Structure formats: structure tokens, C-alpha cells
Amino acid sequence: MNTQDTGQVYGRVALIGLGLIASSMFWAIKRAGLAGEVTGYARSAETRETARRIGLCDRICDSARAAVQDADLVVLCVPVGAMGPVMEDIAPVLKPGATVSDVGSVKRHVIEAVQPHIPEGVHFVPAHPLAGTEHSGPESGFAELFDNRWSLLVPVEGTNPEATARLRALWEGMGANVDEMDADHHDLVLAVTSHTPHLIAYTMVGVADDLRRVTDSEVIKYSAAGFRDFTRIAASDPTMWRDVFLTNKDATLEILGRFTEELFALQRAIRTGDGEHLHDYFTRTRAIRRGIIEAGQDTDAPDFGRGQKK
Ligand code: NAP
């Protein structure tokens, strides 16, 4: 039967790497019947075993090459630093006319690592869903993760428009809003909205951890909402975030430089008692929070809406 008659976007989809993003993609694909069959592969036997036990993917394979055999779409869902080697491994067995995509949080580096291995006749459409939680692994995914979140497609020069349109249909079918963006612009925007905030959260929790040795367990016992939110972000997967900073170096350092300048200005305002500066600054930042809520990207509930999710 033709995929167009069934609502399917692809006949066979292969997910390489079976963590939060891949498992959420599988459940979202199943929810909407977007693929005939979904195969999966993860590096460790333990993850593959867990996937089989919980029914993640229609078929779990013991090699990446077996998983991508005859796939119409292959999505690389491994940490950014592993994308190139995984692509090199599967390249010889990809079906002509297939599309390769990824979900990496950094785009320029992934394009440079993956594109040289894309065989003639195979399409490459990089992508990045702007959705996640601090949880990782095959059991952390859920079908609603991408609902009303943005997924950015980052077509490279010469990308086949039909391949891009089909991948857009898949992401829309999984509940996401889809936009296209250039790789360098993507990396700068994400350095502002995601990468640098994560680094700041890691730092703040590290500082509190040092302090904890002085104040015993008070930091944990009396942890207020601000600190608790930092700890949630700082609980994110260490491998994923190590790779993000190593591969989005320039944009992150640029934004960190600006951050440091602003921090010094606020530090000076506190030291000199410049309340007007502090008040004006906090008024401006409050408006940004309002904008995010108005854009439907978070709720105004006291738990920031996270209570509804896993
Ligand atoms: P995750 O939950 O930590 O899972 C990573 C998966 O990749 C695991 O199944 C792991 O296998 C596998 N893997 C790691 N190295 C591998 C290798 N060399 N070869 C084959 N498989 C390998 O990760 P995730 O959160 O889903 O993130 C996956 C990708 O999505 C990353 O590129 C990340 O930047 C991007 N992303 C993440 C988020 C987020 O918030 N988490 C949001 C958007 C995009 P084992 O379990 O066997 O080790």
C-alpha cells in the first residue's frame, strides 16, 4: 500500500541512539501512525534490552547497519560528538533515495562531521527539536514531548526540497511547529536560549555544592525555587552537554563574554547601591518571560507546567 493512502510519511524509519529524543520520536510516530515500521539501535546491549522490554521500536537491531537497512528515513539521535563516526559506519548500506537526518543540539559541527559521509543519491536534512527534559535514556521518552514545540530544519546547500518537505510533514505529524534556519544562525540562537543558560546553571549548582561543605545540608534543605530550577537543568546528561560545549565553542564563548559584562554591571550596581539600574534591568527581563508565556512556550503555573510532564 502507498504511504499516501495510510497517512504514513515514511515506510520505514530507523532511529540510531535510543535516548530521550529517539524514544519520544518513536511514541509520537506511533501515536499518529506516521511510519510503517520503526527500527532502532543503541550502542549498549543494556539499552537495547531495555528497549525490547518496554516495546520501544517495532524491531531493535544489534548493529546500526542492520537497523538502517531499507530505511526511508534514518535519524541520528546520538550525542553530537558521535554523529560523524555513526554516519561513517552506516553510509555503505543506506538505501538510494533515503533521507538522513539528526536531532543534534549543534548544527554546524554536525553538518561538517556527517555530510562528507553522505553517499551519492542519499538526502541529508539536519534538524533539531527544541524540546527536552533533564531525563535521558530509553525509558524517559513520551509521545507529547514535541507538542507545540519548535523543530528547526537546517537544510544544507543542495538539499532536495522534497526530502525537506517530507521531514517537515513527519515533525508536524509528531506535534511540532516547524521552521527552517541557517546552521550558523541556529548555533548562535541556541547559544543564547539553551547552551549558555545550561552552563550558568551548572556553575550555580557547583558553587552551591562548594558552599554546602560550609553550611552542611542547608542548601538542600532550604532550596528555594530559583536554586531548584538550576538543579533541574544541571541534572541534564553530562555526555550530551560536554559535546554541546565542545562543538558550539565560538557562539557559546561570544554569549558568555556578553553575559560576564552584564554580570559585572549588575555587580557594580549592587556595590554602589544603584537601585534604579537594578529595577530597570529586572523590568526588562520580566517582559521577556511574559513574551514566552504569550507565545505558548511555557505556562504561568507555579511549577512552570512541568507537573504535567514526565
Ligand atoms: P540520551 O537520552 O543521553 O541518549 C543517547 C543515546 O545515544 C543512547 O541510546 C546511547 O546509547 C546512544 N549513543 C551514545 N553514543 C553512541 C555511539 N557512539 N554510537 C551509538 N549510539 C550511541 O540522549 P538524548 O537526550 O536523546 O539526546 C540525543 C541527541 O539529541 C543529542 O545529539 C542531543 O544534543 C540532542 N537533543 C537533546 C535534547 C535534550 O534535551 N535531551 C533536546 C534536543 C536535542 P547507550 O544507551 O547504549 O549508551
CSV table of C-alpha atoms and ligand atoms in Angstrom, one decimal:
chain,number,residue,atom,x,y,z
A,1,MET,CA,0.0,0.0,0.0
A,2,ASN,CA,1.2,3.5,-0.8
A,3,THR,CA,2.2,5.6,2.2
A,4,GLN,CA,0.0,8.4,1.0
A,5,ASP,CA,-3.1,6.2,1.4
A,6,THR,CA,-2.3,5.4,5.0
A,7,GLY,CA,-1.3,8.8,6.5
A,8,GLN,CA,2.2,7.4,6.8
A,9,VAL,CA,5.0,9.8,5.9
A,10,TYR,CA,7.7,7.1,5.6
A,11,GLY,CA,7.6,3.4,5.1
A,12,ARG,CA,10.5,2.6,7.4
A,13,VAL,CA,12.2,4.9,9.9
A,14,ALA,CA,15.5,3.9,11.7
A,15,LEU,CA,16.4,5.6,15.0
A,16,ILE,CA,20.1,5.4,15.9
A,17,GLY,CA,20.6,6.1,19.6
A,18,LEU,CA,17.7,5.3,21.9
A,19,GLY,CA,17.6,8.1,24.4
A,20,LEU,CA,15.1,10.7,25.4
A,21,ILE,CA,14.7,12.2,21.9
A,22,ALA,CA,14.6,8.9,19.9
A,23,SER,CA,12.2,7.3,22.4
A,24,SER,CA,9.9,10.3,22.3
A,25,MET,CA,10.0,10.3,18.5
A,26,PHE,CA,9.0,6.6,18.4
A,27,TRP,CA,6.0,7.2,20.7
A,28,ALA,CA,5.0,10.3,18.7
A,29,ILE,CA,5.4,8.4,15.4
A,30,LYS,CA,3.2,5.6,16.7
A,31,ARG,CA,0.6,8.0,18.1
A,32,ALA,CA,0.0,9.4,14.7
A,33,GLY,CA,0.8,6.3,12.5
A,34,LEU,CA,3.5,8.2,10.6
A,35,ALA,CA,5.6,5.2,9.6
A,36,GLY,CA,5.1,1.6,8.6
A,37,GLU,CA,7.9,0.3,10.7
A,38,VAL,CA,10.4,1.9,13.1
A,39,THR,CA,13.7,0.1,13.8
A,40,GLY,CA,16.2,1.1,16.5
A,41,TYR,CA,19.7,0.6,17.6
A,42,ALA,CA,21.7,1.8,20.6
A,43,ARG,CA,25.4,1.2,21.4
A,44,SER,CA,25.0,-0.9,24.6
A,45,ALA,CA,23.3,-4.3,24.9
A,46,GLU,CA,21.7,-3.0,28.1
A,47,THR,CA,19.9,-0.1,26.3
A,48,ARG,CA,18.8,-2.5,23.5
A,49,GLU,CA,17.5,-4.9,26.1
A,50,THR,CA,15.5,-2.2,27.9
A,51,ALA,CA,14.1,-1.0,24.6
A,52,ARG,CA,12.9,-4.6,23.7
A,53,ARG,CA,11.4,-4.9,27.2
A,54,ILE,CA,9.3,-1.7,27.0
A,55,GLY,CA,8.3,-2.2,23.4
A,56,LEU,CA,10.3,0.8,22.1
A,57,CYS,CA,10.6,0.4,18.3
A,58,ASP,CA,9.0,-2.3,16.2
A,59,ARG,CA,12.3,-4.0,15.9
A,60,ILE,CA,15.6,-3.5,17.8
A,61,CYS,CA,18.7,-4.5,15.9
A,62,ASP,CA,22.1,-5.4,17.2
A,63,SER,CA,24.0,-3.2,14.8
A,64,ALA,CA,23.4,0.3,13.3
A,65,ARG,CA,23.9,-1.2,9.8
A,66,ALA,CA,21.1,-3.7,10.3
A,67,ALA,CA,18.8,-1.0,11.7
A,68,VAL,CA,19.2,1.3,8.6
A,69,GLN,CA,18.8,-1.5,6.1
A,70,ASP,CA,16.0,-0.4,3.6
A,71,ALA,CA,15.1,2.6,5.8
A,72,ASP,CA,13.5,5.5,4.0
A,73,LEU,CA,14.5,7.8,6.9
A,74,VAL,CA,17.4,7.4,9.2
A,75,VAL,CA,17.6,9.8,12.2
A,76,LEU,CA,20.8,10.1,14.2
A,77,CYS,CA,19.8,10.5,17.8
A,78,VAL,CA,23.3,10.1,19.4
A,79,PRO,CA,25.4,12.8,21.2
A,80,VAL,CA,26.7,15.4,18.8
A,81,GLY,CA,30.3,14.1,19.1
A,82,ALA,CA,29.2,10.6,18.0
A,83,MET,CA,27.3,11.7,14.8
A,84,GLY,CA,30.3,11.6,12.4
A,85,PRO,CA,31.5,8.1,13.3
A,86,VAL,CA,28.0,6.7,13.3
A,87,MET,CA,27.3,8.1,9.9
A,88,GLU,CA,30.6,6.8,8.5
A,89,ASP,CA,29.6,3.3,9.8
A,90,ILE,CA,26.1,3.2,8.2
A,91,ALA,CA,27.0,5.0,4.9
A,92,PRO,CA,27.7,1.9,2.8
A,93,VAL,CA,24.4,0.2,3.5
A,94,LEU,CA,22.0,3.2,3.0
A,95,LYS,CA,19.2,2.7,0.5
A,96,PRO,CA,19.4,5.0,-2.6
A,97,GLY,CA,16.9,7.8,-2.2
A,98,ALA,CA,16.8,7.5,1.6
A,99,THR,CA,17.0,10.6,3.8
A,100,VAL,CA,19.4,11.0,6.7
A,101,SER,CA,18.5,13.5,9.4
A,102,ASP,CA,19.7,14.1,13.0
A,103,VAL,CA,18.4,15.8,16.2
A,104,GLY,CA,21.7,17.2,17.4
A,105,SER,CA,21.7,20.4,19.5
A,106,VAL,CA,24.5,21.9,17.5
A,107,LYS,CA,24.2,22.2,13.7
A,108,ARG,CA,27.4,23.5,12.1
A,109,HIS,CA,29.6,20.8,13.7
A,110,VAL,CA,27.1,18.0,12.8
A,111,ILE,CA,26.9,19.1,9.2
A,112,GLU,CA,30.7,19.2,8.9
A,113,ALA,CA,31.0,15.7,10.6
A,114,VAL,CA,28.2,14.0,8.8
A,115,GLN,CA,27.9,15.5,5.3
A,116,PRO,CA,31.2,14.1,3.9
A,117,HIS,CA,30.0,10.6,4.5
A,118,ILE,CA,26.6,11.0,2.8
A,119,PRO,CA,26.6,8.8,-0.3
A,120,GLU,CA,25.5,9.9,-3.7
A,121,GLY,CA,21.7,9.7,-4.1
A,122,VAL,CA,21.0,9.9,-0.3
A,123,HIS,CA,19.5,13.2,1.0
A,124,PHE,CA,20.7,14.9,4.2
A,125,VAL,CA,18.3,17.2,6.1
A,126,PRO,CA,19.7,18.2,9.5
A,127,ALA,CA,17.2,19.0,12.2
A,128,HIS,CA,16.9,20.0,15.9
A,129,PRO,CA,13.7,19.7,18.0
A,130,LEU,CA,13.7,22.4,20.7
A,131,ALA,CA,12.2,20.2,23.3
A,132,GLY,CA,13.7,18.2,26.1
A,133,THR,CA,13.8,17.4,29.8
A,134,GLU,CA,16.6,16.7,32.2
A,135,HIS,CA,16.0,13.0,31.9
A,136,SER,CA,17.8,10.7,29.5
A,137,GLY,CA,17.8,7.1,28.3
A,138,PRO,CA,15.2,4.8,26.5
A,139,GLU,CA,12.6,5.0,29.3
A,140,SER,CA,12.5,8.8,29.5
A,141,GLY,CA,10.6,9.4,26.3
A,142,PHE,CA,6.9,10.3,25.9
A,143,ALA,CA,4.7,11.0,22.8
A,144,GLU,CA,3.8,14.5,23.9
A,145,LEU,CA,7.4,15.9,24.1
A,146,PHE,CA,7.2,17.7,20.8
A,147,ASP,CA,3.6,19.0,21.0
A,148,ASN,CA,3.6,22.7,20.2
A,149,ARG,CA,7.4,22.9,20.5
A,150,TRP,CA,9.5,24.2,17.6
A,151,SER,CA,11.6,21.8,15.5
A,152,LEU,CA,14.1,23.5,13.3
A,153,LEU,CA,15.1,22.1,9.9
A,154,VAL,CA,18.6,23.2,8.8
A,155,PRO,CA,18.8,22.2,5.1
A,156,VAL,CA,22.3,22.3,3.7
A,157,GLU,CA,23.2,23.6,0.2
A,158,GLY,CA,21.7,21.5,-2.5
A,159,THR,CA,19.3,19.7,-0.1
A,160,ASN,CA,16.4,18.1,-2.0
A,161,PRO,CA,13.2,20.2,-1.4
A,162,GLU,CA,11.0,17.2,-1.5
A,163,ALA,CA,13.1,15.4,1.2
A,164,THR,CA,12.9,18.5,3.3
A,165,ALA,CA,9.1,18.8,2.8
A,166,ARG,CA,8.7,15.1,3.8
A,167,LEU,CA,10.7,15.5,7.0
A,168,ARG,CA,8.7,18.6,7.8
A,169,ALA,CA,5.5,16.5,7.5
A,170,LEU,CA,6.9,14.0,9.9
A,171,TRP,CA,7.8,16.6,12.6
A,172,GLU,CA,4.4,18.3,12.1
A,173,GLY,CA,2.8,14.9,12.5
A,174,MET,CA,4.7,14.5,15.8
A,175,GLY,CA,3.0,17.7,17.0
A,176,ALA,CA,5.8,20.2,16.4
A,177,ASN,CA,5.8,23.6,14.8
A,178,VAL,CA,8.5,23.6,12.1
A,179,ASP,CA,10.8,26.4,10.9
A,180,GLU,CA,13.9,26.4,8.7
A,181,MET,CA,17.1,28.1,9.8
A,182,ASP,CA,20.7,28.5,8.6
A,183,ALA,CA,23.2,26.5,10.6
A,184,ASP,CA,25.3,29.4,12.0
A,185,HIS,CA,22.3,31.4,13.0
A,186,HIS,CA,20.9,28.3,14.7
A,187,ASP,CA,24.1,27.8,16.7
A,188,LEU,CA,24.1,31.5,17.9
A,189,VAL,CA,20.4,31.5,18.8
A,190,LEU,CA,20.8,28.2,20.7
A,191,ALA,CA,23.9,29.5,22.5
A,192,VAL,CA,21.6,32.3,23.9
A,193,THR,CA,18.5,30.3,24.6
A,194,SER,CA,19.9,27.0,25.7
A,195,HIS,CA,23.6,26.4,25.8
A,196,THR,CA,24.8,29.4,27.9
A,197,PRO,CA,21.8,29.1,30.4
A,198,HIS,CA,22.8,25.4,30.9
A,199,LEU,CA,26.4,26.4,31.6
A,200,ILE,CA,25.3,29.1,34.1
A,201,ALA,CA,23.0,26.5,35.9
A,202,TYR,CA,25.9,24.0,36.1
A,203,THR,CA,28.1,26.8,37.6
A,204,MET,CA,25.5,27.9,40.1
A,205,VAL,CA,24.9,24.4,41.3
A,206,GLY,CA,28.6,23.8,41.5
A,207,VAL,CA,29.0,27.0,43.6
A,208,ALA,CA,26.2,25.8,46.0
A,209,ASP,CA,27.8,22.4,46.2
A,210,ASP,CA,31.1,24.1,47.4
A,211,LEU,CA,29.1,26.1,49.8
A,212,ARG,CA,27.3,23.1,51.1
A,213,ARG,CA,30.5,21.9,52.6
A,214,VAL,CA,30.4,25.0,54.8
A,215,THR,CA,26.7,25.2,55.6
A,216,ASP,CA,26.1,21.4,55.8
A,217,SER,CA,22.8,20.4,54.3
A,218,GLU,CA,21.1,23.8,54.4
A,219,VAL,CA,21.4,24.4,50.7
A,220,ILE,CA,19.4,21.3,50.0
A,221,LYS,CA,17.0,21.6,53.0
A,222,TYR,CA,16.0,25.2,52.3
A,223,SER,CA,16.5,25.2,48.5
A,224,ALA,CA,14.2,27.8,47.1
A,225,ALA,CA,12.5,27.8,43.7
A,226,GLY,CA,15.4,29.7,41.9
A,227,PHE,CA,18.0,27.2,43.0
A,228,ARG,CA,15.7,24.2,42.5
A,229,ASP,CA,15.3,25.2,38.8
A,230,PHE,CA,19.0,25.5,38.4
A,231,THR,CA,19.5,21.9,39.8
A,232,ARG,CA,16.9,20.6,37.4
A,233,ILE,CA,18.8,22.0,34.4
A,234,ALA,CA,22.1,21.0,35.9
A,235,ALA,CA,20.9,17.4,36.1
A,236,SER,CA,21.0,17.1,32.3
A,237,ASP,CA,23.1,14.4,30.6
A,238,PRO,CA,26.8,15.1,31.1
A,239,THR,CA,27.9,13.5,27.8
A,240,MET,CA,25.3,15.4,25.7
A,241,TRP,CA,26.3,18.7,27.3
A,242,ARG,CA,30.0,18.1,27.1
A,243,ASP,CA,29.6,17.6,23.4
A,244,VAL,CA,27.4,20.7,23.0
A,245,PHE,CA,30.1,23.0,24.5
A,246,LEU,CA,33.0,21.4,22.7
A,247,THR,CA,31.2,21.7,19.3
A,248,ASN,CA,29.4,25.1,19.7
A,249,LYS,CA,32.5,26.8,21.1
A,250,ASP,CA,32.6,30.1,19.3
A,251,ALA,CA,28.9,31.1,19.8
A,252,THR,CA,28.9,30.0,23.5
A,253,LEU,CA,32.1,31.9,24.2
A,254,GLU,CA,30.7,35.0,22.5
A,255,ILE,CA,27.5,34.9,24.6
A,256,LEU,CA,29.4,34.1,27.8
A,257,GLY,CA,31.5,37.2,27.1
A,258,ARG,CA,28.4,39.3,26.9
A,259,PHE,CA,27.0,37.6,30.0
A,260,THR,CA,30.1,38.4,32.0
A,261,GLU,CA,30.0,42.1,31.0
A,262,GLU,CA,26.3,42.3,32.2
A,263,LEU,CA,27.1,40.5,35.4
A,264,PHE,CA,29.9,42.9,36.2
A,265,ALA,CA,27.5,45.9,35.5
A,266,LEU,CA,24.9,44.3,37.9
A,267,GLN,CA,27.7,43.7,40.5
A,268,ARG,CA,28.7,47.3,40.3
A,269,ALA,CA,25.1,48.4,40.7
A,270,ILE,CA,24.8,46.4,43.8
A,271,ARG,CA,28.1,47.6,45.2
A,272,THR,CA,27.2,51.3,44.5
A,273,GLY,CA,23.6,51.0,45.6
A,274,ASP,CA,22.3,51.8,42.1
A,275,GLY,CA,18.7,50.6,42.7
A,276,GLU,CA,17.5,52.3,39.5
A,277,HIS,CA,19.8,50.3,37.4
A,278,LEU,CA,18.7,47.0,39.1
A,279,HIS,CA,15.0,47.9,38.8
A,280,ASP,CA,15.2,48.9,35.1
A,281,TYR,CA,17.1,45.7,34.3
A,282,PHE,CA,14.7,43.4,36.1
A,283,THR,CA,11.7,45.2,34.5
A,284,ARG,CA,13.2,44.5,31.0
A,285,THR,CA,13.8,40.8,31.8
A,286,ARG,CA,10.3,40.3,33.2
A,287,ALA,CA,8.9,41.4,29.9
A,288,ILE,CA,10.8,38.5,28.2
A,289,ARG,CA,9.1,36.0,30.5
A,290,ARG,CA,5.7,37.4,29.6
A,291,GLY,CA,6.6,37.1,25.9
A,292,ILE,CA,7.4,33.4,26.3
A,293,ILE,CA,4.1,32.7,28.0
A,294,GLU,CA,2.2,34.7,25.4
A,295,ALA,CA,3.9,32.7,22.6
A,296,GLY,CA,2.6,29.5,24.3
A,297,GLN,CA,6.1,28.1,25.0
A,298,ASP,CA,5.5,27.8,28.8
A,299,THR,CA,2.7,28.2,31.3
A,300,ASP,CA,2.3,30.7,34.1
A,301,ALA,CA,1.6,27.9,36.6
A,302,PRO,CA,3.8,28.0,39.7
A,303,ASP,CA,5.5,24.7,38.7
A,304,PHE,CA,6.1,26.2,35.2
A,305,GLY,CA,3.9,23.5,33.8
A,306,ARG,CA,6.3,20.7,34.4
A,307,GLY,CA,4.0,18.8,36.7
A,308,GLN,CA,2.0,17.8,33.6
A,309,LYS,CA,5.0,16.1,32.0
A,310,LYS,CA,7.1,13.1,33.0
B,1,NAP,P1,20.3,10.3,25.7
B,1,NAP,O1,19.0,10.1,26.3
B,1,NAP,O2,21.5,10.5,26.5
B,1,NAP,O3,20.6,9.0,24.7
B,1,NAP,C1,21.7,8.9,23.8
B,1,NAP,C2,21.6,7.6,23.1
B,1,NAP,O4,22.7,7.6,22.1
B,1,NAP,C3,21.7,6.4,23.9
B,1,NAP,O5,20.8,5.4,23.5
B,1,NAP,C4,23.2,5.9,23.7
B,1,NAP,O6,23.3,4.6,23.8
B,1,NAP,C5,23.4,6.4,22.3
B,1,NAP,N1,24.8,6.5,21.9
B,1,NAP,C6,25.7,7.3,22.6
B,1,NAP,N2,26.9,7.2,21.9
B,1,NAP,C7,26.7,6.4,20.9
B,1,NAP,C8,27.5,5.9,19.9
B,1,NAP,N3,28.8,6.2,19.8
B,1,NAP,N4,27.0,5.0,19.0
B,1,NAP,C9,25.7,4.6,19.0
B,1,NAP,N5,24.9,5.1,20.0
B,1,NAP,C10,25.4,5.9,20.9
B,1,NAP,O7,20.3,11.5,24.6
B,1,NAP,P2,19.2,12.4,24.1
B,1,NAP,O8,18.8,13.4,25.2
B,1,NAP,O9,18.1,11.7,23.4
B,1,NAP,O10,20.0,13.2,23.0
B,1,NAP,C11,20.3,12.7,21.7
B,1,NAP,C12,20.6,13.9,20.8
B,1,NAP,O11,19.5,14.8,20.8
B,1,NAP,C13,21.9,14.6,21.2
B,1,NAP,O12,22.6,14.9,20.0
B,1,NAP,C14,21.3,15.9,21.8
B,1,NAP,O13,22.2,17.0,21.5
B,1,NAP,C15,20.0,16.1,21.1
B,1,NAP,N6,18.9,16.8,21.8
B,1,NAP,C16,18.8,16.6,23.1
B,1,NAP,C17,17.8,17.3,23.8
B,1,NAP,C18,17.5,17.0,25.3
B,1,NAP,O14,17.0,17.9,26.0
B,1,NAP,N7,17.9,15.9,25.8
B,1,NAP,C19,16.9,18.2,23.1
B,1,NAP,C20,17.1,18.3,21.7
B,1,NAP,C21,18.1,17.6,21.1
B,1,NAP,P3,23.6,3.8,25.2
B,1,NAP,O15,22.4,4.0,26.0
B,1,NAP,O16,23.8,2.4,24.7
B,1,NAP,O17,24.8,4.5,25.8
